[in-house]
Coordinates of C-alpha atoms in Angstrom, one line a residue:
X1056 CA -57.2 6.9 34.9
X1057 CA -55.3 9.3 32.6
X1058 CA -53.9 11.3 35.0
X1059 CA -52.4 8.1 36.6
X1060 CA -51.1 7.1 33.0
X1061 CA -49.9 11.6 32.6
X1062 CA -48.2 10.4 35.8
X1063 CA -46.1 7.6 34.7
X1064 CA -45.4 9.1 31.3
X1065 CA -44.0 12.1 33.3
X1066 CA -42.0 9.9 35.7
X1067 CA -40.8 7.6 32.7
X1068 CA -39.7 11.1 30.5
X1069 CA -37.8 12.4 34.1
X1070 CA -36.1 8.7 34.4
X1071 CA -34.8 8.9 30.6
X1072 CA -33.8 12.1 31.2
X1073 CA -31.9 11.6 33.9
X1074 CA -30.0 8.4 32.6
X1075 CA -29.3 10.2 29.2
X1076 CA -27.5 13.5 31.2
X1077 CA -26.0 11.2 33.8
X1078 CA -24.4 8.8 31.0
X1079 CA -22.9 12.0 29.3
X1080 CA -21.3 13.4 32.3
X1081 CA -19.6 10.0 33.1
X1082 CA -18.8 10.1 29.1
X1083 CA -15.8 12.1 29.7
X1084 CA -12.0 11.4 28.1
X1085 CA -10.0 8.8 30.0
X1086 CA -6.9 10.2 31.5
X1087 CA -4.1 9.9 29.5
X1088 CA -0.4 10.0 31.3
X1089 CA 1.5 13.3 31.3
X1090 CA 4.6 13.9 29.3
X1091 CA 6.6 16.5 29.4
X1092 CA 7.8 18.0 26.5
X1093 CA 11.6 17.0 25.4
X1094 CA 14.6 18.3 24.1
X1095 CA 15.2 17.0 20.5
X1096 CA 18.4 19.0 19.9
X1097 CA 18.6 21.7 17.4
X1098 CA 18.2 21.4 13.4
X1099 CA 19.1 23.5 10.5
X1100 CA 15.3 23.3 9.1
X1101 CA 16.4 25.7 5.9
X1102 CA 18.7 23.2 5.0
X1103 CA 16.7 19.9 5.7
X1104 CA 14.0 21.8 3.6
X1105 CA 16.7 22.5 1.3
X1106 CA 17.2 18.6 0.8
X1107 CA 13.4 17.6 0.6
X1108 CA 13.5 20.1 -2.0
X1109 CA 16.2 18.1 -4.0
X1110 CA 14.6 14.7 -3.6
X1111 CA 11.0 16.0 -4.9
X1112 CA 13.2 16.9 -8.2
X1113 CA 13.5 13.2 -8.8
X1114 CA 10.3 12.2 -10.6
X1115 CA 9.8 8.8 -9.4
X1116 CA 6.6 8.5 -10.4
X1117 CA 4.7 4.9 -10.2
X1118 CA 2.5 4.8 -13.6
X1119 CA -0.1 1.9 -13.8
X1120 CA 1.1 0.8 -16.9
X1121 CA 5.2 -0.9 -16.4
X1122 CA 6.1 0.5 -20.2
X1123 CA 6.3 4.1 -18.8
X1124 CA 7.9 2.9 -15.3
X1125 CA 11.4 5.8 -15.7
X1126 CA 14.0 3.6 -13.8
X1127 CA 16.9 6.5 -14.2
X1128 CA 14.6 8.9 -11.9
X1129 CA 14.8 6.0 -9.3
X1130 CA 18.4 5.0 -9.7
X1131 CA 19.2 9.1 -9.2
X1132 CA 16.8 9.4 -6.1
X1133 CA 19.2 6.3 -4.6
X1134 CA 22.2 8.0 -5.5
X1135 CA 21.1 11.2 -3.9
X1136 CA 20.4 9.4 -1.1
X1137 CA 23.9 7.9 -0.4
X1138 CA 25.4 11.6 -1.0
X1139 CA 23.0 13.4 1.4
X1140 CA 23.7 11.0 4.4
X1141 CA 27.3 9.7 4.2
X1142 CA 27.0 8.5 7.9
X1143 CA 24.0 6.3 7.5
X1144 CA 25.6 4.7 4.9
X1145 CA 29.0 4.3 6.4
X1146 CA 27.4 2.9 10.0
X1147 CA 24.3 0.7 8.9
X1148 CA 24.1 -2.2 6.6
X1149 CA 22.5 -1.2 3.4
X1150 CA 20.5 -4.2 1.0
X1151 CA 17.7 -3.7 -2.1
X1152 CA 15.0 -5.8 -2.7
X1153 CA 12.9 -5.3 -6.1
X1154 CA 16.9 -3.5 -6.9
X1155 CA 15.1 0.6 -5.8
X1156 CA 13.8 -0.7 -2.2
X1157 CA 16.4 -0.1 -0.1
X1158 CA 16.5 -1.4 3.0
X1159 CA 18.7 -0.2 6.1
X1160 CA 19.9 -2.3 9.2
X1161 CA 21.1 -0.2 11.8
X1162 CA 22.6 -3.0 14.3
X1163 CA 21.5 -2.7 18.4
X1164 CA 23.8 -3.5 20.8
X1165 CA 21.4 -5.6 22.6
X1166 CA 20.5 -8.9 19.8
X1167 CA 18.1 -10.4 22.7
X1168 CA 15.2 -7.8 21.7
X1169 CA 13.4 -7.8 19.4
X1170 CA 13.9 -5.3 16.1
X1171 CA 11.5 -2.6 15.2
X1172 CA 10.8 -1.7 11.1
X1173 CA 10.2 2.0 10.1
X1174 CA 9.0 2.5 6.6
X1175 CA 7.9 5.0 4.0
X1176 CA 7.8 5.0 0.5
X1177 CA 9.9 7.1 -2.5
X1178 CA 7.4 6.8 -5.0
X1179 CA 4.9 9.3 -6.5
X1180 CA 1.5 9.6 -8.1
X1181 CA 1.5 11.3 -11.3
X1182 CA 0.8 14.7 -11.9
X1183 CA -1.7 15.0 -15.2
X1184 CA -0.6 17.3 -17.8
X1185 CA -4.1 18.9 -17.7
X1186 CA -3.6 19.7 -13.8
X1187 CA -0.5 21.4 -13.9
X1188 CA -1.8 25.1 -15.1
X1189 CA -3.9 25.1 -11.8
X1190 CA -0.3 24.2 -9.6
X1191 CA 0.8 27.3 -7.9
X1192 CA 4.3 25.8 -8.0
X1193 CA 5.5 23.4 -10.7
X1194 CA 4.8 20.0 -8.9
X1195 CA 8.5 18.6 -9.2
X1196 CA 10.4 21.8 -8.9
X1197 CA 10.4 21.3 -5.0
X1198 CA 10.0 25.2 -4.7
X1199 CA 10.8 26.5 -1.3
X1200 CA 8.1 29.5 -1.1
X1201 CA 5.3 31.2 1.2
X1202 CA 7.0 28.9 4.1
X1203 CA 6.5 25.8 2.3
X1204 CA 8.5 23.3 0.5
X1205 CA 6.1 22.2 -2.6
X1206 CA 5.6 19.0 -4.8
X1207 CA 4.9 15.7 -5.1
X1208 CA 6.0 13.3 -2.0
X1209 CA 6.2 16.4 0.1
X1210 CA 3.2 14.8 1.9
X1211 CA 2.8 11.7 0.3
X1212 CA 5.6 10.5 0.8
X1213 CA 9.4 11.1 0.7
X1214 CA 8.7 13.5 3.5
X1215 CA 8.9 10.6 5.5
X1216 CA 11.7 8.9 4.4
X1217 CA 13.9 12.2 4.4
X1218 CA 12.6 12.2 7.7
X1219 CA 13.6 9.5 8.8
X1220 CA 17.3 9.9 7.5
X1221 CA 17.6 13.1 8.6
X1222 CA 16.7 11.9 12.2
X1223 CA 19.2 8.9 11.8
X1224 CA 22.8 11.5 10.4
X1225 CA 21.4 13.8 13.1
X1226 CA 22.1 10.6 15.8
X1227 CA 25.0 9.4 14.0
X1228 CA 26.8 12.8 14.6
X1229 CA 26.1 13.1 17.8
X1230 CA 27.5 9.9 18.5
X1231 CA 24.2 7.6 19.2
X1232 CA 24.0 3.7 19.1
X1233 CA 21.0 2.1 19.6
X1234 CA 20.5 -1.0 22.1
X1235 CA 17.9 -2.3 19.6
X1236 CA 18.4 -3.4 15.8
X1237 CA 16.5 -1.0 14.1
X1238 CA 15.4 -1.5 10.4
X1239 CA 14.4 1.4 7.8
X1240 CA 12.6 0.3 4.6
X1241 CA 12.0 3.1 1.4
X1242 CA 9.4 1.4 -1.0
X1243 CA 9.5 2.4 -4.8
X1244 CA 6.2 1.0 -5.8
X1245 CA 4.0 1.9 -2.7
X1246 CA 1.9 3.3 -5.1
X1247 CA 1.3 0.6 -7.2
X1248 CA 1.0 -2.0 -4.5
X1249 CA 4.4 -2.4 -3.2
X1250 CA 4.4 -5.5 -4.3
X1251 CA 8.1 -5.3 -5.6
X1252 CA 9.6 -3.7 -3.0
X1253 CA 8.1 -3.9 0.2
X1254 CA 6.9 -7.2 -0.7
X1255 CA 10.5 -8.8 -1.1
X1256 CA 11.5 -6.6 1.7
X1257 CA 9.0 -8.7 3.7
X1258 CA 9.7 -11.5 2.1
X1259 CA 13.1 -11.7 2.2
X1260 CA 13.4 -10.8 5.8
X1261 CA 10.6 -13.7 6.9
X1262 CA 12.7 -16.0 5.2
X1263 CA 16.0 -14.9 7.2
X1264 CA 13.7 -15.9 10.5
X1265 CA 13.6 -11.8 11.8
X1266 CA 10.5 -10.6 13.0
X1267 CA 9.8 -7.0 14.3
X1268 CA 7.7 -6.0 17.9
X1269 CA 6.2 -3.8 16.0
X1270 CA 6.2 -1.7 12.2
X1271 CA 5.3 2.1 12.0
X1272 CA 4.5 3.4 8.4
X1273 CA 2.0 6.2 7.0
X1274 CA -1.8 6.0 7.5
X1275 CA -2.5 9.4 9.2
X1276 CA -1.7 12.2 10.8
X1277 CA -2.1 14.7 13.5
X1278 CA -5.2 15.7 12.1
X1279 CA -6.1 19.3 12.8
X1280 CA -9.5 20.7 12.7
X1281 CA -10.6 17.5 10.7
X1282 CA -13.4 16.3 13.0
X1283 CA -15.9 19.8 13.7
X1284 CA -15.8 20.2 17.3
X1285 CA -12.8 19.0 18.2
X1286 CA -10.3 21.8 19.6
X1287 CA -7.5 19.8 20.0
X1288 CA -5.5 17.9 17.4
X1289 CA -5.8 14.0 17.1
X1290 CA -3.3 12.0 16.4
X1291 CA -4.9 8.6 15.0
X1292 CA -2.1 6.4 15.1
X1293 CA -3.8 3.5 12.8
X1294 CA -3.5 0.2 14.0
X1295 CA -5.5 -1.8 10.9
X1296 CA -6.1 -0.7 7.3
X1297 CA -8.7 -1.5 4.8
X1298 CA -8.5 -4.1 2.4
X1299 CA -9.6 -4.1 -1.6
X1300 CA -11.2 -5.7 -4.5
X1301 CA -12.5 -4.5 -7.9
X1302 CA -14.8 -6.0 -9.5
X1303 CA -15.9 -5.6 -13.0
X1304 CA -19.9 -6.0 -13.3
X1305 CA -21.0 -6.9 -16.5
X1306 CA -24.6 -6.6 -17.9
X1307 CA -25.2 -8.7 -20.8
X1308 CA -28.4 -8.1 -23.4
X1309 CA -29.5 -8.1 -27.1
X1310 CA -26.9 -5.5 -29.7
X1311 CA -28.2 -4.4 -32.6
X1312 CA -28.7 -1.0 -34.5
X1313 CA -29.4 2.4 -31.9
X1314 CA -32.6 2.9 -34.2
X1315 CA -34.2 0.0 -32.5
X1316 CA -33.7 -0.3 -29.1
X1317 CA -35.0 -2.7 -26.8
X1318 CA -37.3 -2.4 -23.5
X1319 CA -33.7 -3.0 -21.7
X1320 CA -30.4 -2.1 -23.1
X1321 CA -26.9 -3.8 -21.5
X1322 CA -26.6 -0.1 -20.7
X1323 CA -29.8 0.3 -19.0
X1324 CA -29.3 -2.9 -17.1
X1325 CA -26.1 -2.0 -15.9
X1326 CA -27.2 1.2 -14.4
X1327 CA -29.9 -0.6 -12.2
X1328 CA -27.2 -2.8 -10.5
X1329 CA -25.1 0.4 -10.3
X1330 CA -28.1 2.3 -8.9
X1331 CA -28.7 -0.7 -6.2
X1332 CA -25.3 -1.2 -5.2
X1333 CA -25.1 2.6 -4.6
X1334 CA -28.4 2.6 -2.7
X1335 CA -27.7 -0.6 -0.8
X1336 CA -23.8 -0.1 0.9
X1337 CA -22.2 -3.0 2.4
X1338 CA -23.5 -2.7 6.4
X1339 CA -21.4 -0.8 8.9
X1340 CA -21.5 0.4 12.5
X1341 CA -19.9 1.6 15.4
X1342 CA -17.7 -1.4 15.8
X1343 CA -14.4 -2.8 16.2
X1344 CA -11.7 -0.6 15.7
X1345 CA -14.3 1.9 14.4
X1346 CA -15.8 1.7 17.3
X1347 CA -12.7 2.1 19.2
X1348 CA -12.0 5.5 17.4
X1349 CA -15.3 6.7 18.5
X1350 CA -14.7 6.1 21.6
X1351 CA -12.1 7.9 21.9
X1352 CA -12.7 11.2 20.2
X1353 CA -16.4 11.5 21.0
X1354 CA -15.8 12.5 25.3
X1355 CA -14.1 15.3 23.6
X1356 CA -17.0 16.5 21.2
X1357 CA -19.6 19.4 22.6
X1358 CA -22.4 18.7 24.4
X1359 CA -25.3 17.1 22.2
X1360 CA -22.2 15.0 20.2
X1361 CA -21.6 13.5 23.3
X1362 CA -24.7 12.6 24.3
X1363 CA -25.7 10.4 21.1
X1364 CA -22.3 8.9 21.7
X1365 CA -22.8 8.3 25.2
X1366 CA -26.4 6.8 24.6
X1367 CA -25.5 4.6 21.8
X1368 CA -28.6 2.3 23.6
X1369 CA -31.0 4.9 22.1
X1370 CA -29.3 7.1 19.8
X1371 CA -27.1 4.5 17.8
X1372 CA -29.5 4.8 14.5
X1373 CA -29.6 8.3 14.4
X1374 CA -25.6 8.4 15.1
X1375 CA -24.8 6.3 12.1
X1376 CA -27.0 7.9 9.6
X1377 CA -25.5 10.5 10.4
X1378 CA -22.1 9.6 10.2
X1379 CA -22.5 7.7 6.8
X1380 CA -23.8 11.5 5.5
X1381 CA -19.9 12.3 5.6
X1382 CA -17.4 11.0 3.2
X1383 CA -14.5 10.6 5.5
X1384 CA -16.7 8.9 8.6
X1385 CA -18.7 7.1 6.3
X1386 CA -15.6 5.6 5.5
X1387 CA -14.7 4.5 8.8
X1388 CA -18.0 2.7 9.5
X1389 CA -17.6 0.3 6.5
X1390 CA -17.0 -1.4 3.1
X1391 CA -17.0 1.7 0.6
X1392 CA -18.5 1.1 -2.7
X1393 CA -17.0 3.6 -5.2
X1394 CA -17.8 3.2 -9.4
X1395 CA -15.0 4.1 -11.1
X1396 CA -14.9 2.9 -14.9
X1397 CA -17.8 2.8 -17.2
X1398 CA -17.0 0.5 -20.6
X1399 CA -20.1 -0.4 -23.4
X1400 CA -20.2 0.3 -27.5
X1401 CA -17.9 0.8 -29.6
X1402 CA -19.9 3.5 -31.4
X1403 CA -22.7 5.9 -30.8
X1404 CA -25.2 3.8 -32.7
X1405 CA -24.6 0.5 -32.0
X1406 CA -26.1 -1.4 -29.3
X1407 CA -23.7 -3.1 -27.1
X1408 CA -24.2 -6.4 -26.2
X1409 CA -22.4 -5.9 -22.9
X1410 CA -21.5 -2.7 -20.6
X1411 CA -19.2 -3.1 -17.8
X1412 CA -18.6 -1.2 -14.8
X1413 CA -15.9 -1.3 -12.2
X1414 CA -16.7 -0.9 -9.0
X1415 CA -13.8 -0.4 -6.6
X1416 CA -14.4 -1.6 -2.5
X1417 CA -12.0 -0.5 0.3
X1418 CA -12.9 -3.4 2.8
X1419 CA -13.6 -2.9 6.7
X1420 CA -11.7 -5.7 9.0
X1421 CA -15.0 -7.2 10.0
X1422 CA -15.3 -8.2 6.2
X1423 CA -13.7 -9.8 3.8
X1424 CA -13.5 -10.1 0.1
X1425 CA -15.6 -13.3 -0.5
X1426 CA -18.4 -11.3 1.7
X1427 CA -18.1 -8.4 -0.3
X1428 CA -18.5 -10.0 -3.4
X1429 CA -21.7 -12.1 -2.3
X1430 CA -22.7 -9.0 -1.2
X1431 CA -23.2 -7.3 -5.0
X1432 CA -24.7 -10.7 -6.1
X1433 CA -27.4 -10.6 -3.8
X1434 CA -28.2 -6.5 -3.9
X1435 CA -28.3 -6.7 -7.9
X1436 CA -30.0 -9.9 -8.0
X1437 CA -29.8 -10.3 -11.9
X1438 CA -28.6 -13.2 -13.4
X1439 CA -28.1 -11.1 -16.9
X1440 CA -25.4 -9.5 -14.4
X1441 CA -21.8 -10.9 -14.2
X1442 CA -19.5 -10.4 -11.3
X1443 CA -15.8 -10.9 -11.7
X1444 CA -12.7 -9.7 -9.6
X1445 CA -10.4 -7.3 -11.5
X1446 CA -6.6 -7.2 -10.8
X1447 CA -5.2 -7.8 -7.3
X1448 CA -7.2 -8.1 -4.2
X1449 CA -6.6 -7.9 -0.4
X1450 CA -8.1 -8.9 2.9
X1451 CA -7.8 -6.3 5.5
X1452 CA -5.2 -5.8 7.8
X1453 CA -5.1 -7.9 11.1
X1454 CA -6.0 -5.2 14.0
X1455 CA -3.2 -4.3 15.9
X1456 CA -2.9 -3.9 20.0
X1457 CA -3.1 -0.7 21.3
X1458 CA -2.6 -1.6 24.5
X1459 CA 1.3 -2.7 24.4
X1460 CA 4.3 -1.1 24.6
X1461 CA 4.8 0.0 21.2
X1462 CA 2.2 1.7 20.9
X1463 CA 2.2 3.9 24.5
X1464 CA 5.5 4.7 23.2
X1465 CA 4.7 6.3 20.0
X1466 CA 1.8 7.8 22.0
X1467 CA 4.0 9.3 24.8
X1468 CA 6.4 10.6 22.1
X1469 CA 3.7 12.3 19.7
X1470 CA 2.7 14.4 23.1
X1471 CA 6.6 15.2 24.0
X1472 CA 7.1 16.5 20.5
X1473 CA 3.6 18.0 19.4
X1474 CA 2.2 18.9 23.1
X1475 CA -1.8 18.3 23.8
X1476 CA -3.1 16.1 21.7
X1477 CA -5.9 13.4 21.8
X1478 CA -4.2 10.1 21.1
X1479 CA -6.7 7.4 19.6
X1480 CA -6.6 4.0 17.2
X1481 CA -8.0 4.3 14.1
X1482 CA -8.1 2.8 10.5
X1483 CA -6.6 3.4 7.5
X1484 CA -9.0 3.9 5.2
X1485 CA -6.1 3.6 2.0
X1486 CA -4.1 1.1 1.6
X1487 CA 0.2 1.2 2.3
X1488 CA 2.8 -1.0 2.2
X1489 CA 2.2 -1.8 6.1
X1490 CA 0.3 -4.9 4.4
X1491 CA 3.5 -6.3 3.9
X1492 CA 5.1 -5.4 6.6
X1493 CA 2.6 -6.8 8.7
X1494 CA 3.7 -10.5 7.9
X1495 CA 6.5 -10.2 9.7
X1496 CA 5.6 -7.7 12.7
X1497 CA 4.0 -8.5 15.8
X1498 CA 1.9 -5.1 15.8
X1499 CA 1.8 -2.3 12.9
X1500 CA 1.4 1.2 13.3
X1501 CA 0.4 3.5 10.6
X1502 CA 0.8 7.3 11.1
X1503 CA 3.0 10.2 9.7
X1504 CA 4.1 12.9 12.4
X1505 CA 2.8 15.9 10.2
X1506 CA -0.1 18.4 11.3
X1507 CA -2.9 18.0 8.8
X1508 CA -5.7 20.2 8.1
X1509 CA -9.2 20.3 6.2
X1510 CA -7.1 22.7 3.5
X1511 CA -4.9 19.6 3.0
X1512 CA -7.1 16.9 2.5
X1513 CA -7.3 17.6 -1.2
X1514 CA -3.4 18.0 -1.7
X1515 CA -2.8 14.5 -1.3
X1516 CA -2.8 12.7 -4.5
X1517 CA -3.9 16.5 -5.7
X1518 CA -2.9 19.7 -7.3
X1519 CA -0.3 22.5 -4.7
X1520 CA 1.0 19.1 -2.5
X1521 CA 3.0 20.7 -0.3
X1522 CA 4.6 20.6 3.6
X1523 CA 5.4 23.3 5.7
X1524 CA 9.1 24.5 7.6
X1525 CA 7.2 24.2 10.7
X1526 CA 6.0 20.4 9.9
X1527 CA 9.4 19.6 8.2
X1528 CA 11.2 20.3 11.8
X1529 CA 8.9 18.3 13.5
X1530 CA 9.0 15.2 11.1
X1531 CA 13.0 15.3 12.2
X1532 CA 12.2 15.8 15.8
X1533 CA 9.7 12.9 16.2
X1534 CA 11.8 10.6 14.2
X1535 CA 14.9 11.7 16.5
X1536 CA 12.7 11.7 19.8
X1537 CA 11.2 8.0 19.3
X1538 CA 14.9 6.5 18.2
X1539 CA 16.3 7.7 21.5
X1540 CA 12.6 6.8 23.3
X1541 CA 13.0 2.9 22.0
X1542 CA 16.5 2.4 23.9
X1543 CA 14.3 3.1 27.4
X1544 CA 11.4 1.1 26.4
X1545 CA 10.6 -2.5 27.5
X1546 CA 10.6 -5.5 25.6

């Protein structure tokens, strides 16, 4: 009897076995068309360099409080703007909405198809005084040094808007027109929400009755040694973004004098719901456009990696706890719950008789806000606890199609310009002005043609931001590249 039952075990075991090996050697990447690399032209990259280094002098910096909002920095950067590229301003039709967004219409010869938006922002994060000792450059000097151009925008993001103008004189002298209206939109409060600028933008343009195939914006990059494993680089070209909400979680309870304290202070109270809502994220998974990610990358991982993702059947658990151990896939599996204020007493010995927290989410597309928030109710289950919305909130981006036109093209171009790459849709895991933008286009990409490695992750929003020659050429040629690609594709 149990050497029968040995038997079957041992058949069962050589049957999984086989079915686990046999579904990672069919898990293999899907063919992806061959493009041959192009001729983009020649560019004077010391001299483009030269004039990202002027427009990271301007400091258009987006404070969260209005009072310290420095409009002459902005005006300047416009002015500078209409200097550097006399030819974009003397061939396409220049407008402002929110009076520093400008917005460019470069007129197609063909009016049946439809226009296509490209977008980046001028504005800045701040650089705290305490921060810059540790800068090895002066964040907006815009020092050209070591092969880099440094400062803040260089990544994030006036990298892509001197990009994109650079790309456009370059045409312009060389005596292109394009068949198709194209549109260029430089935000000035991106960083605060956009909602002045690319918000009218959007606004204004819905109301005129245009509507664009498809929008391309930041979001990501070529990302370079991001995902251990990988050899080649991945350009994620993000086809949704996360939403957000804040909300302010208040725990109420008896004040009084320090000397006395209660069993349970506002304080302590607080820190439970904290402690639960940390413990007890919003679910996740390998779905949707996260899923679609995955699915892409992983045939390219190493042996054991594939074979989890290839046997999701048996390995999904596993997979996902061990992908929520990392920030930045974490992050792509769900609603993120991040604390990020603490507020109580007035006074080291007094009692409060209410502590808040705020507790920032940056929502997945298969939520939405009103889940979110009856999510928290029901993990912190207090009724001494208070949940309330703080500020502006937003549902999460429709997902776009990564199967259309618009999309292939940007993929065929990113391989003509950067050579190998893995091509995959992704999320955004920030938010950009794209949420605007996506109101009046029919798909919307996110991505920023820049090589982007683990050493850079920090830079963004961070001390040394900075861009390199080789990265600053190839900004210009993809620009160049996919103005010239749009004239040959359909639609």
């Amino acid at each position: 009897m149990f050497k029968r039952i040995f038997g079957i075990l041992a058949v069962a075991v050589l049957v999984l076995i086989t079915v686990l090996l046999v579904n990672t050697m069919l898990y293999v990447p899907k063919e992806q068309p061959v493009v041959a690399a192009s001729d983009t032209g020649s560019f004077d990259v010391d001299a483009i360099a030269n004039n990202l280094s002027q427009s990271i002098r301007f400091k258009t910096v987006s404070h969260q409080s209005p009072a310290d909002f420095e409009s002459s920095e902005f005006e300047g950067f416009i002015r500078w703007l209409k200097a550097t590229y006399p030819l974009v301003h003397e061939k396409m039709e220049l407008k402002f909405a929110g009076g520093l967004t400008p917005l460019y219409k470069w007129e197609g010869e063909d009016s049946s198809r439809k226009p296509v938006i490209m977008t980046g922002h001028y504005d800045v994060v701040p650089a705290p005084e305490e921060t810059l000792g540790d800068w090895t450059e002066p964040p907006f000097s815009g020092n050209i040094s070591d092969g880099f151009v440094w400062g803040r925008g260089t990544l994030d993001d006036k990298i892509a808007v001197v990009g994109l103008m650079e790309a456009a004189e370059h045409l312009l002298e060389n005596g292109f027109s394009p068949k198709r209206t194209l549109y260029f939109a430089f935000g000035h409060d991106e960083e605060v929400g956009g909602w002045q600028g690319a918000g009218r933008v959007a606004q204004a343009l819905k109301k005129q009755g245009v509507e664009m195939e498809w929008s391309l914006d930041e979001g990501s990059m070529v990302l370079d040694g991001i995902l251990p494993g990988i050899k080649k680089p991945i350009a994620s070209i993000n086809v949704a973004e996360k939403g957000y909400v804040t909300l302010d979680i208040k725990a109420k309870a008896k004040g009084g004098h320090s000397s006395l304290p209660p069993s349970e202070t506002a304080v302590g109270r607080l820190s439970k719901a904290i402690r639960k809502l940390e413990d007890n994220p919003v679910p996740g998974g390998l779905t949707d456009v996260s899923a679609e990610f995955f699915d892409a990358v992983a045939p390219n991982f190493p042996f054991v990696q594939r074979m989890l993702f290839a046997n999701q059947w048996l390995f999904g658990p596993l997979l996902e706890g061990e992908l929520s151990k990392s920030a930045a896939t974490n992050a792509m599996l769900r609603t993120t719950t991040a604390p990020t204020m603490l507020s109580a007493s007035v006074k080291e010995n007094v009692l409060p008789t209410e502590a808040t927290a705020t507790v920032n989410f940056r929502i997945h597309p298969r939520d939405t806000v009103e889940a979110v928030i009856s999510h928290v109710e029901n993990v912190i289950g207090d009724d001494q606890v208070e949940v309330s919305i703080r500020g502006d909130k937003n549902e999460a981006s429709p997902v776009s199609d990564h199967q259309v036109s618009g999309y292939q093209l940007l993929s065929n171009t990113f391989r003509e310009v950067f050579g190998e790459l893995i091509v995959v849709p992704g999320l955004t895991i920030a938010a950009t002005d794209t949420k605007h933008y996506s109101r009046i286009s029919e798909n919307s990409y996110r991505i920023n043609p820049i090589v982007f490695g683990p050493e850079d992750i920090p830079r963004i929003h961070g001390i040394n931001e900075r861009v390199s020659l080789e990265n600053i050429e190839l900004v210009v040629k993809f620009y160049t590249r996919l103005i010239r690609n749009l004239d040959q594709s359909p639609g």
